[in-house]
């Protein structure tokens, strides 16, 4: 697999591997051990402050789902373990990975994949413009399937806006799981004057676990308390 330079790959060095990763990267990718190396987590994510920010700065064409994606990508780039990919037995960090979003179109096709690139370097308005253009093309029947190699390098975000799920186990390919995370949002709901949204994640245990996932969520929610709105955070 060749990693496009636009995804800004760099080899994971020994210094970054010190500690837990020095053990886990090899242990959970050992082909001689029968194992299920992925962790599935579903939380009820509290997004009250995020929704207030979304409403306070309306952007034409934006949805709350797209708003959450942009902010999550800006958060993810500061948590390098979610950007690790195992390519030909070497671990790389992708500083600017793509995003793939399944878009339901119905009929025999059922889904097309929206490919979004360079999001970590974009302002919020720039991202929304790209998101709306791609979405409109798909809805006009001009969608396509993403290449497998691109899919494996990406973050994958799904939106099940009609399902208030309490648990979701996402699929994965045993022969093609190279460390990429999967995320799905569900149907948002109010409870005790707080807004929640189901949020499921599939994480490869070689590079991610509930500990780093918790840190990611804390930073994600802190963005809205700090009112970090339209500019990307430099990593």
Coordinates of N, CA and C in Angstrom, one line a residue:
X1 N 0.8 -1.2 0.0 CA 0.0 0.0 0.0 C 0.9 1.2 0.0
X2 N 0.6 2.2 -0.9 CA 1.3 3.4 -0.9 C 0.4 4.5 -0.3
X3 N 1.0 5.3 0.7 CA 0.3 6.3 1.3 C 0.5 7.6 0.6
X4 N -0.6 8.3 0.2 CA -0.4 9.5 -0.5 C 0.2 10.6 0.4
X5 N 1.1 11.4 -0.2 CA 1.8 12.4 0.6 C 0.9 13.4 1.1
X6 N -0.3 13.6 0.5 CA -1.3 14.6 1.0 C -1.9 14.2 2.4
X7 N -1.7 12.9 2.8 CA -2.1 12.5 4.1 C -1.1 12.7 5.2
X8 N 0.1 13.2 4.7 CA 1.2 13.6 5.6 C 1.6 12.5 6.5
X9 N 2.1 11.3 5.9 CA 2.6 10.2 6.7 C 4.0 10.4 7.2
X10 N 4.3 9.9 8.4 CA 5.6 9.8 8.9 C 5.7 8.6 9.8
X11 N 6.9 8.0 9.7 CA 7.2 6.8 10.5 C 7.1 7.1 12.0
X12 N 6.4 6.1 12.7 CA 6.4 6.2 14.2 C 7.8 5.9 14.7
X13 N 8.4 6.8 15.4 CA 9.8 6.6 15.9 C 9.7 5.9 17.3
X14 N 10.9 5.5 17.7 CA 11.0 4.7 18.9 C 10.7 5.5 20.1
X15 N 10.9 6.8 20.1 CA 10.6 7.7 21.2 C 9.1 7.7 21.5
X16 N 8.3 7.8 20.4 CA 6.8 7.8 20.5 C 6.3 6.5 20.9
X17 N 7.0 5.4 20.7 CA 6.5 4.1 21.1 C 6.8 3.7 22.5
X18 N 7.6 4.5 23.2 CA 8.0 4.2 24.6 C 6.8 4.0 25.5
X19 N 6.8 3.0 26.3 CA 5.7 2.7 27.2 C 4.7 1.7 26.7
X20 N 3.5 2.0 26.8 CA 2.4 1.0 26.4 C 2.5 0.5 25.0
X21 N 2.7 1.5 24.1 CA 2.7 1.2 22.6 C 3.8 0.2 22.3
X22 N 4.9 0.3 23.0 CA 6.0 -0.6 22.7 C 5.7 -2.1 22.9
X23 N 4.6 -2.3 23.7 CA 4.1 -3.7 23.9 C 2.9 -3.9 23.0
X24 N 1.9 -3.0 23.0 CA 0.6 -3.3 22.4 C 0.7 -3.3 20.9
X25 N 1.5 -2.5 20.2 CA 1.5 -2.5 18.8 C 1.8 -3.9 18.2
X26 N 2.7 -4.6 18.9 CA 3.1 -5.9 18.4 C 2.1 -7.0 18.9
X27 N 1.7 -6.9 20.1 CA 0.9 -7.9 20.7 C -0.5 -8.1 20.0
X28 N -1.1 -7.0 19.7 CA -2.5 -7.0 19.1 C -2.5 -7.1 17.6
X29 N -1.3 -7.2 17.0 CA -1.2 -7.5 15.6 C -0.4 -8.8 15.2
X30 N -0.2 -9.6 16.2 CA 0.6 -10.8 16.1 C -0.3 -11.8 15.3
X31 N 0.1 -12.2 14.0 CA -0.7 -13.1 13.2 C -0.7 -14.5 13.7
X32 N 0.2 -14.8 14.6 CA 0.2 -16.2 15.2 C -0.7 -16.4 16.4
X33 N -1.4 -15.3 16.8 CA -2.3 -15.4 17.9 C -3.8 -15.2 17.4
X34 N -4.6 -16.1 17.7 CA -6.1 -16.0 17.4 C -6.7 -15.0 18.4
X35 N -7.1 -13.9 17.9 CA -7.7 -12.8 18.8 C -8.6 -11.9 18.0
X36 N -9.4 -11.2 18.7 CA -10.2 -10.1 18.2 C -9.6 -8.8 18.7
X37 N -8.9 -8.1 17.9 CA -8.0 -7.0 18.4 C -8.8 -5.7 18.6
X38 N -10.1 -5.7 18.3 CA -10.8 -4.4 18.3 C -11.7 -4.3 19.6
X39 N -11.8 -3.1 20.0 CA -12.7 -2.7 21.1 C -13.9 -1.9 20.6
X40 N -15.1 -2.3 21.0 CA -16.3 -1.6 20.6 C -16.8 -0.9 21.9
X41 N -17.0 0.4 21.8 CA -17.5 1.2 22.9 C -18.7 2.1 22.4
X42 N -19.7 2.1 23.2 CA -20.8 3.1 22.9 C -21.1 3.9 24.2
X43 N -21.1 5.2 24.0 CA -21.4 6.1 25.1 C -22.6 7.0 24.7
X44 N -23.2 7.6 25.7 CA -24.2 8.6 25.5 C -23.5 9.9 25.7
X45 N -23.1 10.5 24.6 CA -22.2 11.7 24.6 C -23.0 13.0 24.8
X46 N -22.6 13.7 25.9 CA -23.3 14.9 26.2 C -22.8 16.1 25.3
X47 N -23.7 16.7 24.6 CA -23.3 17.7 23.5 C -24.1 19.0 23.7
X48 N -24.5 19.3 24.9 CA -25.3 20.5 25.1 C -24.6 21.7 24.7
X49 N -23.3 21.9 25.2 CA -22.5 23.0 24.8 C -22.2 23.1 23.3
X50 N -22.0 21.9 22.8 CA -21.7 21.8 21.3 C -22.9 22.3 20.5
X51 N -24.1 22.0 21.0 CA -25.3 22.4 20.2 C -25.5 23.9 20.4
X52 N -25.2 24.4 21.5 CA -25.4 25.8 21.7 C -24.4 26.6 20.8
X53 N -23.2 26.1 20.6 CA -22.2 26.7 19.7 C -22.7 26.6 18.3
X54 N -23.2 25.5 17.9 CA -23.7 25.2 16.6 C -24.8 26.2 16.2
X55 N -25.7 26.4 17.2 CA -26.8 27.3 16.9 C -26.4 28.8 17.0
X56 N -25.4 29.1 17.7 CA -25.0 30.5 17.9 C -24.2 31.0 16.7
X57 N -23.6 30.1 15.9 CA -22.9 30.5 14.7 C -23.3 29.7 13.5
X58 N -24.5 30.0 13.0 CA -25.1 29.2 11.8 C -24.2 29.4 10.6
X59 N -24.0 28.3 9.9 CA -23.2 28.3 8.7 C -24.1 27.7 7.6
X60 N -24.3 28.4 6.5 CA -25.2 27.9 5.5 C -24.8 26.5 5.0
X61 N -25.7 25.6 5.0 CA -25.4 24.2 4.6 C -25.0 23.3 5.6
X62 N -24.7 23.8 6.8 CA -24.2 23.0 7.9 C -25.3 22.2 8.6
X63 N -25.0 21.0 9.1 CA -25.8 20.2 9.9 C -25.1 20.0 11.2
X64 N -25.8 19.6 12.3 CA -25.2 19.3 13.5 C -24.2 18.2 13.4
X65 N -24.5 17.2 12.6 CA -23.6 16.1 12.3 C -22.3 16.6 11.7
X66 N -22.4 17.4 10.7 CA -21.1 17.9 10.0 C -20.4 18.8 11.0
X67 N -21.1 19.6 11.8 CA -20.4 20.4 12.8 C -19.6 19.5 13.8
X68 N -20.2 18.4 14.2 CA -19.5 17.5 15.2 C -18.3 16.9 14.5
X69 N -18.4 16.5 13.2 CA -17.3 15.9 12.5 C -16.1 16.8 12.5
X70 N -16.3 18.1 12.1 CA -15.2 19.0 11.9 C -14.5 19.2 13.3
X71 N -15.2 19.3 14.3 CA -14.6 19.5 15.6 C -13.9 18.3 16.1
X72 N -14.5 17.1 15.8 CA -13.8 15.9 16.2 C -12.5 15.6 15.5
X73 N -12.5 16.0 14.2 CA -11.2 15.8 13.4 C -10.2 16.8 14.0
X74 N -10.6 18.0 14.3 CA -9.6 18.9 14.9 C -9.1 18.4 16.3
X75 N -9.9 17.7 17.0 CA -9.5 17.1 18.3 C -8.6 15.9 18.0
X76 N -9.0 15.1 17.1 CA -8.2 13.8 16.8 C -6.8 14.1 16.4
X77 N -6.5 15.2 15.7 CA -5.1 15.4 15.2 C -4.2 15.6 16.4
X78 N -4.7 15.9 17.6 CA -3.9 16.1 18.8 C -3.8 14.9 19.6
X79 N -4.3 13.7 19.1 CA -4.2 12.4 19.8 C -3.7 11.4 18.8
X80 N -2.4 11.4 18.7 CA -1.8 10.7 17.6 C -2.1 9.2 17.5
X81 N -2.5 8.6 18.6 CA -2.7 7.1 18.6 C -3.9 6.8 17.7
X82 N -4.8 7.7 17.4 CA -5.9 7.5 16.5 C -5.5 7.7 15.1
X83 N -4.3 8.2 14.9 CA -3.8 8.4 13.5 C -2.8 7.4 13.1
X84 N -2.6 6.4 13.9 CA -1.6 5.3 13.5 C -2.2 4.3 12.5
X85 N -1.4 3.9 11.5 CA -1.8 2.9 10.6 C -0.6 2.0 10.3
X86 N -0.9 0.7 10.3 CA 0.1 -0.3 10.1 C 0.2 -0.7 8.6
X87 N 1.3 -0.2 7.9 CA 1.4 -0.4 6.5 C 2.7 -1.2 6.3
X88 N 2.5 -2.4 5.7 CA 3.6 -3.3 5.4 C 4.6 -3.5 6.6
X89 N 4.0 -3.8 7.7 CA 4.7 -4.1 9.0 C 5.4 -2.9 9.6
X90 N 5.0 -1.7 9.2 CA 5.6 -0.5 9.8 C 4.5 0.4 10.2
X91 N 4.6 1.0 11.4 CA 3.6 1.9 11.9 C 3.9 3.3 11.4
X92 N 2.9 4.0 10.8 CA 3.0 5.4 10.4 C 2.0 6.2 11.2
X93 N 2.3 7.5 11.4 CA 1.3 8.5 11.8 C 0.9 9.3 10.6
X94 N -0.4 9.4 10.5 CA -1.0 10.3 9.4 C -1.4 11.6 10.1
X95 N -0.7 12.7 9.7 CA -1.1 13.9 10.3 C -2.3 14.6 9.6
X96 N -2.7 14.1 8.5 CA -3.8 14.7 7.8 C -4.6 13.6 7.1
X97 N -5.2 12.7 7.8 CA -5.9 11.5 7.2 C -7.2 12.0 6.6
X98 N -7.7 11.3 5.6 CA -9.0 11.6 5.0 C -10.1 11.1 5.9
X99 N -11.3 11.6 5.5 CA -12.6 11.1 6.2 C -13.5 10.5 5.2
X100 N -14.1 9.4 5.6 CA -15.1 8.8 4.7 C -16.4 8.7 5.5
X101 N -17.5 9.1 4.9 CA -18.8 9.1 5.5 C -19.7 8.3 4.6
X102 N -20.3 7.2 5.1 CA -21.3 6.5 4.3 C -22.6 7.4 4.2
X103 N -23.1 7.5 3.0 CA -24.3 8.3 2.8 C -25.4 7.4 2.2
X104 N -26.5 7.3 2.9 CA -27.6 6.5 2.5 C -28.3 7.1 1.3
X105 N -28.4 6.3 0.2 CA -29.1 6.8 -1.0 C -30.3 5.9 -1.4
X106 N -30.5 4.8 -0.7 CA -31.6 3.9 -0.9 C -31.4 3.1 -2.2
X107 N -32.5 2.4 -2.6 CA -32.5 1.6 -3.8 C -31.5 0.5 -3.7
X108 N -31.0 0.0 -4.9 CA -30.1 -1.1 -4.9 C -28.7 -0.7 -4.4
X109 N -28.3 0.5 -4.6 CA -27.0 1.0 -4.2 C -26.9 1.1 -2.6
X110 N -28.0 1.5 -2.0 CA -28.1 1.6 -0.6 C -27.2 2.7 0.0
X111 N -25.9 2.6 -0.2 CA -24.9 3.6 0.3 C -23.9 4.0 -0.8
X112 N -23.5 5.2 -0.7 CA -22.3 5.7 -1.4 C -21.4 6.2 -0.3
X113 N -20.1 6.3 -0.6 CA -19.1 6.9 0.3 C -18.7 8.3 -0.1
X114 N -18.8 9.2 0.9 CA -18.3 10.5 0.7 C -16.9 10.6 1.2
X115 N -15.9 11.0 0.3 CA -14.5 11.2 0.7 C -14.2 12.6 0.9
X116 N -13.7 13.0 2.1 CA -13.4 14.3 2.4 C -11.9 14.4 2.8
X117 N -11.2 15.3 2.2 CA -9.7 15.3 2.4 C -9.3 16.7 2.9
X118 N -8.2 16.7 3.7 CA -7.5 17.9 4.2 C -8.4 18.6 5.2
X119 N -9.2 17.9 5.9 CA -10.1 18.6 6.9 C -9.4 19.2 8.0
X120 N -8.3 18.5 8.5 CA -7.6 19.0 9.6 C -6.9 20.3 9.4
X121 N -6.8 20.7 8.1 CA -6.1 22.0 7.7 C -7.1 23.0 7.3
X122 N -8.4 22.7 7.3 CA -9.5 23.6 6.9 C -10.1 24.4 8.0
X123 N -10.6 25.6 7.7 CA -11.5 26.3 8.6 C -12.8 25.6 8.6
X124 N -13.7 25.9 9.5 CA -15.0 25.3 9.6 C -15.8 25.7 8.3
X125 N -15.8 27.0 7.9 CA -16.6 27.3 6.7 C -16.1 26.6 5.4
X126 N -14.8 26.4 5.3 CA -14.2 25.7 4.2 C -14.6 24.2 4.2
X127 N -14.6 23.6 5.3 CA -15.1 22.3 5.4 C -16.5 22.1 5.1
X128 N -17.4 23.0 5.6 CA -18.8 22.9 5.3 C -19.1 23.0 3.8
X129 N -18.3 23.9 3.1 CA -18.5 24.1 1.7 C -18.1 22.8 0.9
X130 N -17.0 22.1 1.3 CA -16.6 20.8 0.7 C -17.7 19.8 1.0
X131 N -18.1 19.7 2.2 CA -19.1 18.7 2.7 C -20.4 18.9 1.9
X132 N -20.9 20.1 1.7 CA -22.2 20.3 1.0 C -22.0 19.9 -0.5
X133 N -20.9 20.3 -1.1 CA -20.7 20.0 -2.5 C -20.7 18.5 -2.7
X134 N -20.0 17.8 -1.9 CA -19.9 16.3 -2.0 C -21.2 15.7 -1.8
X135 N -22.0 16.1 -0.8 CA -23.3 15.6 -0.5 C -24.3 15.8 -1.6
X136 N -24.2 17.0 -2.2 CA -25.2 17.3 -3.3 C -24.9 16.4 -4.5
X137 N -23.6 16.1 -4.8 CA -23.2 15.3 -5.9 C -23.8 13.9 -5.7
X138 N -23.6 13.4 -4.5 CA -24.1 12.0 -4.1 C -25.6 12.0 -4.3
X139 N -26.3 13.0 -3.8 CA -27.8 13.0 -3.9 C -28.3 13.1 -5.3
X140 N -27.4 13.6 -6.2 CA -27.8 13.7 -7.6 C -27.4 12.4 -8.4
X141 N -27.0 11.4 -7.7 CA -26.6 10.1 -8.3 C -25.2 10.0 -8.8
X142 N -24.3 10.9 -8.4 CA -23.0 10.9 -8.8 C -22.0 10.4 -7.8
X143 N -22.5 9.5 -6.9 CA -21.6 9.0 -5.9 C -20.7 7.8 -6.4
X144 N -19.9 7.4 -5.6 CA -19.0 6.3 -5.9 C -18.5 5.6 -4.7
X145 N -17.9 4.4 -4.9 CA -17.3 3.7 -3.8 C -15.9 4.2 -3.6
X146 N -15.5 4.3 -2.3 CA -14.1 4.6 -2.0 C -13.2 3.5 -2.3
X147 N -12.0 3.8 -2.8 CA -10.9 2.7 -2.9 C -10.6 2.1 -1.6
X148 N -10.4 0.8 -1.5 CA -10.1 0.2 -0.3 C -9.0 0.8 0.5
X149 N -7.9 1.1 -0.2 CA -6.7 1.6 0.4 C -7.0 3.0 1.1
X150 N -7.8 3.8 0.4 CA -8.2 5.1 0.9 C -9.1 4.9 2.2
X151 N -10.0 4.0 2.1 CA -10.9 3.7 3.2 C -10.1 3.3 4.4
X152 N -9.1 2.4 4.3 CA -8.3 1.9 5.4 C -7.5 3.0 6.1
X153 N -7.1 4.0 5.3 CA -6.3 5.1 5.9 C -7.1 6.2 6.6
X154 N -8.4 6.1 6.4 CA -9.3 7.2 6.8 C -9.8 7.1 8.2
X155 N -10.4 8.2 8.7 CA -11.4 8.1 9.8 C -12.7 7.7 9.1
X156 N -13.5 6.9 9.7 CA -14.8 6.6 9.1 C -15.9 7.1 10.1
X157 N -16.8 8.0 9.6 CA -17.8 8.5 10.4 C -19.2 8.2 9.8
X158 N -20.1 7.6 10.7 CA -21.4 7.3 10.2 C -22.4 8.1 11.0
X159 N -23.6 8.2 10.4 CA -24.7 8.9 11.1 C -26.0 8.1 11.0
X160 N -26.4 7.6 12.1 CA -27.7 6.8 12.2 C -28.7 7.7 13.0
X161 N -29.1 8.8 12.3 CA -29.9 9.9 13.0 C -31.3 9.5 13.4
X162 N -31.8 8.3 13.0 CA -33.1 7.8 13.5 C -33.0 6.7 14.5
X163 N -31.8 6.4 14.9 CA -31.6 5.3 15.9 C -31.0 5.7 17.1
X164 N -31.7 5.6 18.2 CA -31.2 6.0 19.5 C -30.6 4.8 20.2
X165 N -29.5 4.3 19.6 CA -28.9 3.0 20.1 C -28.2 3.2 21.4
X166 N -28.1 2.1 22.1 CA -27.4 2.0 23.4 C -26.2 1.1 23.2
X167 N -26.0 0.5 22.1 CA -24.8 -0.3 21.8 C -24.8 -0.6 20.3
X168 N -23.6 -0.5 19.8 CA -23.4 -0.8 18.4 C -22.0 -1.4 18.2
X169 N -22.0 -2.6 17.6 CA -20.8 -3.3 17.2 C -20.5 -3.1 15.7
X170 N -19.5 -2.5 15.3 CA -19.2 -2.2 13.9 C -18.4 -3.3 13.3
X171 N -18.6 -3.4 12.0 CA -17.9 -4.5 11.3 C -16.4 -4.1 11.1
X172 N -15.6 -5.1 10.8 CA -14.2 -4.9 10.4 C -13.7 -6.1 9.6
X173 N -12.7 -5.9 8.8 CA -12.1 -7.0 8.0 C -10.9 -7.5 8.7
X174 N -10.8 -8.7 9.1 CA -9.7 -9.3 9.8 C -8.4 -9.2 8.9
X175 N -8.5 -9.2 7.6 CA -7.3 -9.2 6.8 C -7.0 -7.8 6.3
X176 N -7.7 -6.8 6.8 CA -7.4 -5.4 6.3 C -7.6 -4.4 7.4
X177 N -7.5 -4.8 8.7 CA -7.6 -3.8 9.7 C -6.2 -3.3 10.1
X178 N -5.9 -2.1 9.8 CA -4.6 -1.6 9.9 C -4.5 -0.5 11.0
X179 N -5.6 -0.4 11.8 CA -5.5 0.6 12.9 C -6.5 1.7 12.9
X180 N -7.2 1.8 11.7 CA -8.1 2.9 11.6 C -9.3 2.9 12.5
X181 N -9.7 4.0 13.1 CA -10.9 4.0 14.0 C -12.2 4.2 13.2
X182 N -13.3 3.7 13.7 CA -14.6 3.9 13.1 C -15.5 4.6 14.2
X183 N -16.3 5.6 13.7 CA -17.2 6.3 14.7 C -18.6 6.4 14.1
X184 N -19.6 6.2 14.9 CA -21.0 6.4 14.5 C -21.7 7.3 15.5
X185 N -22.5 8.2 15.0 CA -23.4 9.0 15.8 C -24.8 8.5 15.6
X186 N -25.7 8.6 16.7 CA -27.0 8.2 16.6 C -28.0 9.4 16.7
X187 N -29.2 9.0 17.1 CA -30.3 10.0 17.2 C -30.1 10.8 18.5
X188 N -30.0 12.1 18.4 CA -29.9 12.9 19.6 C -31.2 13.0 20.4
X189 N -31.0 13.3 21.7 CA -32.2 13.3 22.6 C -31.9 14.2 23.8
X190 N -33.0 14.8 24.3 CA -32.9 15.6 25.5 C -33.2 14.8 26.8
X191 N -32.4 15.0 27.8 CA -32.7 14.4 29.1 C -32.2 15.3 30.2
X192 N -33.2 15.7 31.1 CA -32.9 16.6 32.2 C -32.2 17.9 31.7
X193 N -32.7 18.5 30.6 CA -32.2 19.7 30.1 C -30.8 19.6 29.5
X194 N -30.4 18.4 29.2 CA -29.1 18.2 28.6 C -29.3 17.4 27.3
X195 N -28.5 17.7 26.3 CA -28.6 17.0 25.0 C -27.6 15.9 24.9
X196 N -28.0 14.7 24.5 CA -27.1 13.6 24.4 C -27.3 13.0 23.0
X197 N -26.2 12.4 22.6 CA -26.2 11.7 21.3 C -25.5 10.3 21.4
X198 N -26.1 9.2 21.0 CA -25.3 8.0 21.1 C -24.0 8.1 20.2
X199 N -22.9 7.6 20.7 CA -21.7 7.7 20.0 C -20.9 6.4 20.1
X200 N -20.8 5.7 19.0 CA -20.1 4.4 19.0 C -18.7 4.5 18.4
X201 N -17.8 3.8 18.9 CA -16.4 3.7 18.3 C -15.9 2.3 18.3
X202 N -15.3 2.0 17.2 CA -14.5 0.7 17.1 C -13.0 1.1 17.0
X203 N -12.3 0.6 18.0 CA -10.9 1.0 18.1 C -10.0 -0.2 18.1
X204 N -8.9 -0.1 17.3 CA -7.9 -1.2 17.3 C -7.1 -1.1 18.6
X205 N -7.1 -2.3 19.3 CA -6.4 -2.3 20.6 C -4.9 -2.1 20.6
X206 N -4.3 -2.3 19.4 CA -2.9 -2.1 19.3 C -2.5 -0.7 19.6
X207 N -3.3 0.2 19.1 CA -3.0 1.7 19.3 C -4.0 2.5 20.1
X208 N -5.2 1.9 20.4 CA -6.2 2.7 21.1 C -6.9 1.8 22.2
X209 N -7.4 2.4 23.2 CA -8.1 1.7 24.3 C -9.0 2.7 25.0
X210 N -9.8 2.2 26.0 CA -10.7 3.1 26.6 C -10.0 4.3 27.3
X211 N -8.8 4.2 27.7 CA -8.1 5.2 28.4 C -7.9 6.4 27.5
X212 N -7.3 6.2 26.3 CA -7.1 7.3 25.3 C -8.4 7.8 24.7
X213 N -9.4 6.9 24.6 CA -10.7 7.3 24.1 C -11.3 8.3 25.1
X214 N -11.2 8.1 26.4 CA -11.7 9.0 27.4 C -11.0 10.4 27.3
X215 N -9.7 10.4 27.1 CA -9.0 11.6 26.9 C -9.4 12.4 25.7
X216 N -9.7 11.6 24.6 CA -10.2 12.3 23.4 C -11.5 12.9 23.6
X217 N -12.4 12.2 24.3 CA -13.8 12.8 24.6 C -13.7 14.0 25.5
X218 N -12.8 14.0 26.5 CA -12.6 15.1 27.3 C -12.2 16.3 26.5
X219 N -11.2 16.2 25.7 CA -10.7 17.3 24.9 C -11.8 17.8 23.9
X220 N -12.5 16.8 23.3 CA -13.6 17.2 22.4 C -14.6 18.1 23.1
X221 N -15.1 17.7 24.2 CA -16.1 18.5 24.9 C -15.5 19.8 25.4
X222 N -14.2 19.8 25.7 CA -13.6 21.1 26.2 C -13.6 22.1 25.1
X223 N -13.6 21.7 23.9 CA -13.6 22.7 22.8 C -14.8 23.6 22.9
X224 N -15.9 23.1 23.3 CA -17.1 23.9 23.3 C -17.3 24.7 24.5
X225 N -16.6 24.3 25.6 CA -16.6 25.1 26.8 C -15.6 26.3 26.6
X226 N -14.6 26.0 25.8 CA -13.6 27.1 25.5 C -14.0 27.9 24.3
X227 N -15.1 27.5 23.6 CA -15.7 28.2 22.5 C -14.6 28.3 21.3
X228 N -14.0 27.1 21.0 CA -13.1 27.0 19.9 C -13.9 26.8 18.7
X229 N -14.1 27.8 17.9 CA -15.2 27.7 16.9 C -14.7 27.4 15.5
X230 N -14.1 28.3 14.7 CA -14.0 28.2 13.3 C -12.6 28.0 12.8
X231 N -11.6 28.0 13.6 CA -10.3 27.8 13.1 C -9.6 26.5 13.6
X232 N -8.9 25.8 12.7 CA -8.3 24.6 13.2 C -7.2 24.9 14.2
X233 N -7.1 23.9 15.2 CA -6.0 24.0 16.2 C -4.8 23.4 15.6
X234 N -3.7 24.2 15.7 CA -2.4 23.7 15.2 C -1.8 22.6 16.1
X235 N -1.5 21.4 15.6 CA -1.0 20.4 16.4 C 0.5 20.6 16.7

